Short mmCIF file of C-alpha atoms and ligand atoms in Angstrom, two decimals:
data_model
loop_
_atom_site.label_atom_id
_atom_site.label_comp_id
_atom_site.label_asym_id
_atom_site.label_seq_id
_atom_site.Cartn_x
_atom_site.Cartn_y
_atom_site.Cartn_z
CA MET A 1373 -8.38 19.33 10.78
CA ARG A 1374 -10.25 16.40 8.86
CA VAL A 1375 -8.05 13.51 8.97
CA PRO A 1376 -8.20 10.64 6.32
CA ARG A 1377 -9.34 7.42 7.55
CA HIS A 1378 -7.45 5.58 4.95
CA ILE A 1379 -4.08 7.07 3.58
CA ALA A 1380 -2.37 4.79 0.74
CA ILE A 1381 1.22 6.02 -0.15
CA ILE A 1382 3.26 5.12 -3.48
CA MET A 1383 6.84 5.19 -1.72
CA ASP A 1384 8.63 5.90 -4.53
CA GLY A 1385 12.20 7.51 -5.07
CA ASN A 1386 14.40 4.73 -3.06
CA GLY A 1387 16.80 4.15 -5.82
CA ARG A 1388 17.32 7.78 -6.84
CA TRP A 1389 17.94 8.52 -3.20
CA ALA A 1390 20.67 6.04 -3.11
CA GLN A 1391 22.22 6.95 -6.32
CA LYS A 1392 22.55 10.64 -5.43
CA ARG A 1393 24.61 9.44 -2.76
CA GLY A 1394 26.81 7.11 -4.61
CA LEU A 1395 25.24 4.19 -3.04
CA PRO A 1396 23.74 1.03 -4.41
CA ARG A 1397 19.88 1.53 -5.10
CA VAL A 1398 18.81 -1.19 -2.69
CA GLU A 1399 20.41 1.05 0.16
CA GLY A 1400 17.53 3.15 -0.53
CA HIS A 1401 14.88 0.76 -0.17
CA VAL A 1402 16.65 -0.44 3.31
CA ARG A 1403 16.30 3.40 4.56
CA GLY A 1404 12.82 3.41 2.84
CA VAL A 1405 11.62 0.62 5.50
CA LYS A 1406 13.08 2.85 8.25
CA VAL A 1407 10.75 5.64 6.92
CA LEU A 1408 7.85 3.32 6.99
CA ARG A 1409 8.18 2.67 10.70
CA ARG A 1410 7.96 6.25 11.24
CA VAL A 1411 4.89 6.64 9.33
CA VAL A 1412 2.84 3.96 11.10
CA LYS A 1413 3.71 5.89 14.50
CA TRP A 1414 2.44 9.24 12.71
CA CYS A 1415 -0.75 7.38 11.55
CA LEU A 1416 -1.35 6.40 15.02
CA GLU A 1417 -0.82 9.42 16.61
CA PHE A 1418 -3.32 11.13 14.28
CA GLY A 1419 -5.75 8.34 14.20
CA VAL A 1420 -5.61 7.47 10.54
CA GLU A 1421 -7.33 3.76 10.79
CA TYR A 1422 -5.91 2.23 7.67
CA LEU A 1423 -2.74 2.87 6.00
CA THR A 1424 -2.01 1.01 2.48
CA VAL A 1425 1.80 1.15 1.24
CA PHE A 1426 3.11 0.24 -2.32
CA SER A 1427 6.08 -1.88 -1.94
CA PHE A 1428 6.33 -4.17 -5.09
CA SER A 1429 4.31 -4.02 -8.18
CA THR A 1430 3.45 -6.74 -10.83
CA GLU A 1431 5.63 -4.80 -12.86
CA ASN A 1432 8.64 -4.64 -10.76
CA TRP A 1433 9.85 -8.12 -11.74
CA ARG A 1434 11.10 -6.21 -14.86
CA ARG A 1435 13.95 -5.08 -12.71
CA PRO A 1436 17.50 -6.77 -12.52
CA LYS A 1437 17.06 -10.05 -10.67
CA GLU A 1438 19.47 -9.00 -7.99
CA GLU A 1439 17.26 -5.95 -7.00
CA VAL A 1440 14.08 -8.15 -7.40
CA ASP A 1441 15.64 -10.82 -4.86
CA PHE A 1442 16.56 -8.14 -2.59
CA LEU A 1443 13.05 -6.59 -2.29
CA ILE A 1444 11.76 -10.11 -1.78
CA ASP A 1445 14.17 -10.94 1.17
CA LEU A 1446 13.73 -7.24 2.47
CA PHE A 1447 9.89 -8.15 2.81
CA VAL A 1448 10.50 -11.43 4.84
CA ASP A 1449 13.14 -9.86 6.73
CA THR A 1450 11.05 -6.76 7.55
CA ALA A 1451 8.11 -8.71 8.38
CA GLU A 1452 9.97 -10.88 10.78
CA ARG A 1453 11.90 -7.71 12.75
CA GLU A 1454 8.78 -5.50 12.95
CA LEU A 1455 6.19 -7.88 13.86
CA PRO A 1456 6.96 -7.43 17.83
CA PHE A 1457 6.63 -3.39 17.01
CA LEU A 1458 3.42 -4.03 15.18
CA VAL A 1459 1.65 -6.26 17.75
CA ARG A 1460 3.10 -4.07 20.49
CA GLU A 1461 1.01 -0.86 18.63
CA GLY A 1462 -1.92 -2.93 17.92
CA VAL A 1463 -1.43 -2.76 14.25
CA LYS A 1464 -3.38 -5.47 12.09
CA VAL A 1465 -1.32 -6.49 9.11
CA ARG A 1466 -2.85 -7.39 5.65
CA ILE A 1467 -0.87 -8.05 2.36
CA LEU A 1468 -2.66 -7.00 -0.70
CA GLY A 1469 -1.53 -8.91 -3.69
CA SER A 1470 -1.46 -11.82 -5.93
CA LYS A 1471 0.58 -15.08 -4.51
CA GLU A 1472 1.46 -15.78 -8.02
CA GLY A 1473 4.95 -16.36 -8.60
CA LEU A 1474 6.26 -15.79 -5.17
CA PRO A 1475 8.66 -17.97 -3.54
CA GLU A 1476 6.97 -20.08 -0.56
CA LYS A 1477 8.96 -18.12 2.28
CA VAL A 1478 7.19 -15.13 1.11
CA VAL A 1479 3.82 -16.64 0.96
CA GLU A 1480 4.44 -18.26 4.46
CA LYS A 1481 5.63 -15.14 6.12
CA TRP A 1482 2.58 -13.33 4.63
CA ARG A 1483 0.18 -16.16 6.36
CA GLU A 1484 2.13 -15.72 9.51
CA VAL A 1485 1.97 -12.04 9.82
CA GLU A 1486 -1.73 -11.82 8.91
CA GLU A 1487 -2.57 -14.72 11.36
CA ARG A 1488 -0.49 -13.00 14.26
CA THR A 1489 -2.25 -9.41 13.93
CA LYS A 1490 -5.52 -10.59 13.08
CA ASN A 1491 -6.90 -9.78 16.28
CA LEU A 1492 -5.50 -6.32 16.54
CA ASN A 1493 -7.42 -3.22 15.85
CA ARG A 1494 -5.86 0.08 16.82
CA MET A 1495 -4.98 0.61 13.05
CA THR A 1496 -4.47 -1.61 9.74
CA LEU A 1497 -1.16 -1.47 7.68
CA VAL A 1498 -2.30 -2.88 4.44
CA VAL A 1499 1.06 -3.97 2.62
CA ALA A 1500 0.88 -4.11 -1.35
CA PHE A 1501 3.23 -6.50 -2.53
CA ASN A 1502 3.37 -8.12 -5.76
CA TYR A 1503 0.15 -5.62 -6.46
CA GLY A 1504 -0.98 -4.67 -9.61
CA GLY A 1505 -4.40 -2.94 -9.84
CA ARG A 1506 -5.34 -4.70 -13.41
CA ARG A 1507 -4.04 -7.80 -11.99
CA GLU A 1508 -6.42 -7.38 -8.92
CA ILE A 1509 -9.48 -6.73 -11.51
CA VAL A 1510 -8.73 -9.89 -13.68
CA ASP A 1511 -8.30 -11.88 -10.50
CA ALA A 1512 -11.60 -10.92 -9.28
CA VAL A 1513 -13.52 -11.75 -12.80
CA LYS A 1514 -11.63 -15.21 -12.55
CA LYS A 1515 -13.23 -16.13 -9.09
CA ILE A 1516 -16.63 -14.68 -10.26
CA VAL A 1517 -16.10 -17.16 -13.36
CA GLU A 1518 -15.28 -19.96 -10.94
CA LYS A 1519 -18.60 -19.45 -9.00
CA VAL A 1520 -20.62 -19.23 -12.22
CA LYS A 1521 -18.93 -22.58 -13.28
CA ASP A 1522 -19.90 -24.06 -10.04
CA GLY A 1523 -23.59 -23.34 -10.59
CA GLU A 1524 -23.91 -20.41 -8.03
CA GLU A 1525 -25.66 -17.61 -8.96
CA VAL A 1526 -23.59 -14.11 -9.08
CA VAL A 1527 -25.73 -10.95 -9.09
CA LEU A 1528 -23.11 -8.20 -10.18
CA ASN A 1529 -23.15 -4.78 -9.26
CA GLU A 1530 -20.29 -2.03 -8.32
CA GLU A 1531 -20.98 -2.69 -4.53
CA ASN A 1532 -20.63 -6.75 -4.61
CA PHE A 1533 -17.93 -6.49 -7.17
CA ARG A 1534 -15.73 -5.35 -4.17
CA ASN A 1535 -16.28 -8.82 -2.43
CA PHE A 1536 -14.13 -10.17 -4.97
CA LEU A 1537 -11.19 -8.02 -4.70
CA TYR A 1538 -8.02 -9.10 -2.62
CA VAL A 1539 -9.15 -7.13 0.74
CA PRO A 1540 -12.51 -6.35 0.49
CA ASP A 1541 -13.21 -5.43 4.06
CA VAL A 1542 -10.74 -2.52 3.68
CA PRO A 1543 -12.59 1.12 3.03
CA ASP A 1544 -11.55 2.97 -0.05
CA PRO A 1545 -8.69 5.08 0.11
CA ASP A 1546 -9.36 8.79 1.23
CA LEU A 1547 -5.98 10.07 0.11
CA ILE A 1548 -3.34 8.71 -2.04
CA VAL A 1549 0.28 10.43 -1.65
CA ARG A 1550 3.00 9.52 -4.26
CA THR A 1551 6.52 10.68 -3.37
CA SER A 1552 9.61 11.42 -5.67
CA GLY A 1553 7.77 13.83 -8.08
CA GLU A 1554 6.31 11.27 -10.70
CA LEU A 1555 2.89 12.18 -11.63
CA ARG A 1556 0.90 8.67 -12.24
CA LEU A 1557 -0.66 5.72 -10.22
CA SER A 1558 1.65 3.01 -12.05
CA ASN A 1559 -1.03 0.46 -11.72
CA PHE A 1560 -2.08 1.23 -7.68
CA LEU A 1561 -5.79 0.58 -6.59
CA LEU A 1562 -7.53 1.22 -9.96
CA TRP A 1563 -10.60 0.21 -8.67
CA GLN A 1564 -10.35 1.59 -4.84
CA GLY A 1565 -8.68 4.80 -6.12
CA ALA A 1566 -11.77 6.12 -8.17
CA TYR A 1567 -12.56 8.81 -5.97
CA SER A 1568 -9.23 9.43 -3.67
CA GLU A 1569 -7.84 12.65 -3.25
CA LEU A 1570 -4.26 12.86 -4.70
CA PHE A 1571 -1.01 14.46 -3.20
CA PHE A 1572 2.27 14.37 -4.87
CA THR A 1573 5.32 15.65 -3.50
CA LYS A 1574 9.01 15.66 -4.73
CA THR A 1575 10.44 14.40 -1.50
CA LEU A 1576 12.10 11.05 -2.35
CA TRP A 1577 10.43 8.29 -0.25
CA PRO A 1578 13.66 7.81 2.30
CA ASP A 1579 13.44 11.65 2.87
CA PHE A 1580 9.71 11.62 3.69
CA SER A 1581 9.46 13.73 7.02
CA LYS A 1582 6.79 14.40 9.51
CA LYS A 1583 6.71 17.83 7.74
CA VAL A 1584 5.70 16.43 4.35
CA PHE A 1585 3.33 14.16 6.26
CA LEU A 1586 1.43 16.98 7.80
CA ARG A 1587 1.26 18.89 4.42
CA ALA A 1588 -0.45 15.90 2.88
CA LEU A 1589 -3.01 15.99 5.70
CA GLU A 1590 -3.40 19.83 5.48
CA SER A 1591 -4.00 19.77 2.02
CA TYR A 1592 -6.69 16.68 2.09
CA SER A 1593 -8.18 18.73 4.74
CA LYS A 1594 -9.03 21.69 2.55
CA ARG A 1595 -10.53 19.46 -0.26
CA GLU A 1596 -13.97 19.40 -0.83
CA ARG A 1597 -15.03 15.88 -1.94
CA ARG A 1598 -18.28 16.14 -4.17
CA PHE A 1599 -18.28 12.56 -5.54
CA GLY A 1600 -20.06 13.86 -8.58
CA GLY A 1601 -22.81 15.57 -6.54
CA LEU A 1602 -22.90 19.28 -5.91
CA GLN A 1603 -21.22 21.71 -3.93
CA HIS A 1604 -22.59 21.65 0.04
CA GLY A 1605 -23.33 25.07 1.73
C1 IPE B 2851 10.19 2.43 -4.84
O1 IPE B 2851 11.54 3.17 -5.16
C2 IPE B 2851 10.47 1.07 -4.40
C3 IPE B 2851 10.12 0.25 -5.29
C4 IPE B 2851 9.61 0.46 -6.35
C5 IPE B 2851 10.47 -1.26 -4.88
P1 IPE B 2851 12.35 2.69 -6.51
O2 IPE B 2851 13.11 1.67 -6.39
O3 IPE B 2851 11.21 3.05 -7.78
O4 IPE B 2851 13.20 4.29 -6.63
P2 IPE B 2851 13.60 4.99 -8.09
O5 IPE B 2851 12.03 5.56 -8.73
O6 IPE B 2851 13.84 4.38 -8.90
O7 IPE B 2851 14.18 6.21 -7.33
C1 IPE B 2852 5.44 2.09 -8.16
O1 IPE B 2852 6.81 2.60 -8.47
C2 IPE B 2852 5.48 0.83 -7.37
C3 IPE B 2852 6.03 1.24 -5.92
C4 IPE B 2852 6.16 1.97 -5.22
C5 IPE B 2852 6.19 -0.22 -5.41
P1 IPE B 2852 7.63 2.51 -9.77
O2 IPE B 2852 8.81 2.97 -9.33
O3 IPE B 2852 7.86 0.82 -9.77
O4 IPE B 2852 6.84 2.94 -10.87
P2 IPE B 2852 7.40 3.61 -12.15
O5 IPE B 2852 7.85 2.57 -12.93
O6 IPE B 2852 8.11 4.62 -11.97
O7 IPE B 2852 5.99 4.10 -13.18
MG1 MG B 2853 10.31 4.23 -9.03
#
């Protein structure tokens, strides 16, 4: 089976999973974190080199303050609790997003996990937090404008524009998975996803199982990627 080098997941459906059970929405987020730990293990098992997960979007600030606060605390607590596991498994962690508007405790944790895992290389886990594809592109343009203002010469093309994105050293996702049945990108990896294969499942994120993970891998391995060229063979 041809395994994607980089899988990106829009972990959606936590709220609905909880509501179906008469639980508060945030219980779905707690459960979702447990699933993520398993997915990291499956990626290690199958030799996936990069896993990117969407955990908080620049639009998620529109939710009630209690849920936003919960998600922020969950990020900090999870980073702290899972760090030993990630170090043990050799997982490098990168955070993808804007630091703007985030409480200091999040930015501190962000720096700490990146620092403590920077020399690990069995796999890279990219956590998209306070991430928006449009925001990332605008931030890249701002960096370019700053350089030009400072008198630097910037030659712009598709290849070096990438250097101004948040994590330029991470390759584009080969496969983007979205759970919960929604058929949209919701502002995820707009630049990087230009040629990603897409896989949608109705399974809600807290119910995401190895079976569904394997279905996504199988589906990917049957795809013919042409990148605008012509069919081979
Ligand atoms: C995804 O689950 C997690 C986040 C967006 C933080 P949701 O919270 O969007 O769950 P649904 O889509 O409302 O069920
Ligand atoms: C996308 O899910 C963001 C994350 C999974 C973190 P949303 O639930 O926020 O997306 P919409 O609102 O359904 O498009
Ligand atoms: Mg949702």
